[in-house]
Short mmCIF file of C-alpha atoms in Angstrom, two decimals:
data_model
loop_
_atom_site.label_atom_id
_atom_site.label_comp_id
_atom_site.label_asym_id
_atom_site.label_seq_id
_atom_site.Cartn_x
_atom_site.Cartn_y
_atom_site.Cartn_z
CA MET A 1 244.73 -39.13 325.75
CA PRO A 2 241.55 -40.76 324.41
CA ASP A 3 239.75 -37.39 324.64
CA GLU A 4 242.54 -35.73 322.63
CA ALA A 5 242.35 -38.44 319.97
CA ARG A 6 238.57 -38.06 319.79
CA ALA A 7 238.90 -34.27 319.46
CA PHE A 8 241.48 -34.71 316.70
CA LEU A 9 239.23 -37.07 314.78
CA GLN A 10 236.31 -34.63 315.08
CA ASP A 11 238.27 -31.49 314.07
CA PRO A 12 241.99 -31.97 313.36
CA THR A 13 242.53 -28.31 312.45
CA ALA A 14 241.09 -26.98 315.72
CA THR A 15 243.04 -29.57 317.70
CA LEU A 16 246.33 -28.57 316.05
CA ALA A 17 245.53 -24.88 316.56
CA ALA A 18 244.95 -25.50 320.26
CA CYS A 19 248.39 -27.13 320.49
CA TYR A 20 249.85 -23.74 319.49
CA ASP A 21 247.45 -21.70 321.67
CA LEU A 22 245.80 -20.23 318.59
CA SER A 23 242.24 -19.98 317.40
CA ARG A 24 241.19 -22.25 314.57
CA GLU A 25 240.71 -19.17 312.37
CA ASP A 26 244.26 -17.86 313.00
CA PHE A 27 245.75 -21.29 312.36
CA VAL A 28 243.86 -21.59 309.06
CA ALA A 29 244.94 -18.05 308.06
CA TRP A 30 248.60 -18.95 308.73
CA LEU A 31 248.31 -22.14 306.67
CA SER A 32 246.46 -20.35 303.86
CA SER A 33 249.01 -17.53 303.69
CA GLU A 34 251.92 -19.98 303.78
CA GLY A 35 253.45 -17.84 306.55
CA ALA A 36 253.35 -14.55 304.62
CA VAL A 37 251.79 -11.34 305.92
CA GLY A 38 249.71 -9.45 303.39
CA CYS A 39 249.26 -5.71 303.02
CA ASP A 40 246.29 -4.07 304.73
CA GLY A 41 245.91 -1.65 301.81
CA LEU A 42 242.91 -1.55 299.55
CA TYR A 43 242.70 -0.83 295.85
CA GLU A 44 240.21 1.68 294.46
CA ASN A 45 237.81 -1.16 293.69
CA GLY A 46 237.80 -2.14 297.40
CA LYS A 47 239.79 -5.34 297.01
CA ARG A 48 242.58 -6.02 299.48
CA CYS A 49 246.14 -5.78 298.22
CA ASN A 50 247.92 -9.14 297.89
CA SER A 51 251.47 -7.81 298.25
CA ARG A 52 253.56 -8.58 301.28
CA VAL A 53 254.03 -6.11 304.10
CA ALA A 54 257.22 -4.09 303.68
CA GLY A 55 259.94 -5.26 306.06
CA VAL A 56 258.47 -8.75 306.51
CA ARG A 57 260.29 -11.34 304.45
CA GLY A 58 259.68 -14.95 303.65
CA GLN A 59 257.55 -17.51 305.34
CA LEU A 60 257.34 -16.79 309.03
CA PRO A 61 257.10 -19.39 311.76
CA LEU A 62 253.66 -19.51 313.32
CA HIS A 63 254.12 -17.22 316.34
CA GLN A 64 256.20 -14.67 314.41
CA TRP A 65 253.52 -14.64 311.74
CA LYS A 66 250.80 -14.09 314.36
CA ALA A 67 252.64 -11.09 315.84
CA ALA A 68 253.23 -9.57 312.39
CA TRP A 69 249.64 -10.32 311.33
CA ASP A 70 248.27 -8.63 314.44
CA ALA A 71 250.54 -5.61 313.90
CA GLY A 72 249.37 -5.29 310.30
CA GLY A 73 251.12 -3.04 307.85
CA TYR A 74 251.42 -1.99 304.25
CA CYS A 75 253.48 -2.83 301.21
CA LYS A 76 255.70 -0.13 299.72
CA ARG A 77 253.03 0.80 297.19
CA HIS A 78 250.57 1.58 300.00
CA GLY A 79 253.05 3.54 302.11
CA GLY A 80 254.70 0.79 304.11
CA ASP A 81 258.36 0.86 304.97
CA SER A 82 259.58 -1.26 307.83
CA SER A 83 256.59 -0.80 310.13
CA VAL A 84 256.95 -4.45 311.09
CA SER A 85 260.56 -5.46 311.53
CA THR A 86 260.16 -9.23 311.58
CA SER A 87 262.20 -11.24 309.12
CA ALA A 88 262.62 -14.95 308.57
#
């Protein structure tokens, strides 16, 4: 227990991520996205689309978000339909 407390004090985000068997980067991405999965499409200027993936609704719990994030997908504008059928 003292080692866990020390690890938490050094890097609370990484320690929490490890509790969910996720990398620190994935945990931060989930927090930053507020559980939403964004479109993989790009605009003509090269910027990534900020719309949500078609068929994925709401804020997903952590492990559902991770599965949907890994699967990727597109919003309706970029050709997505229900390529990821996860809903909250």
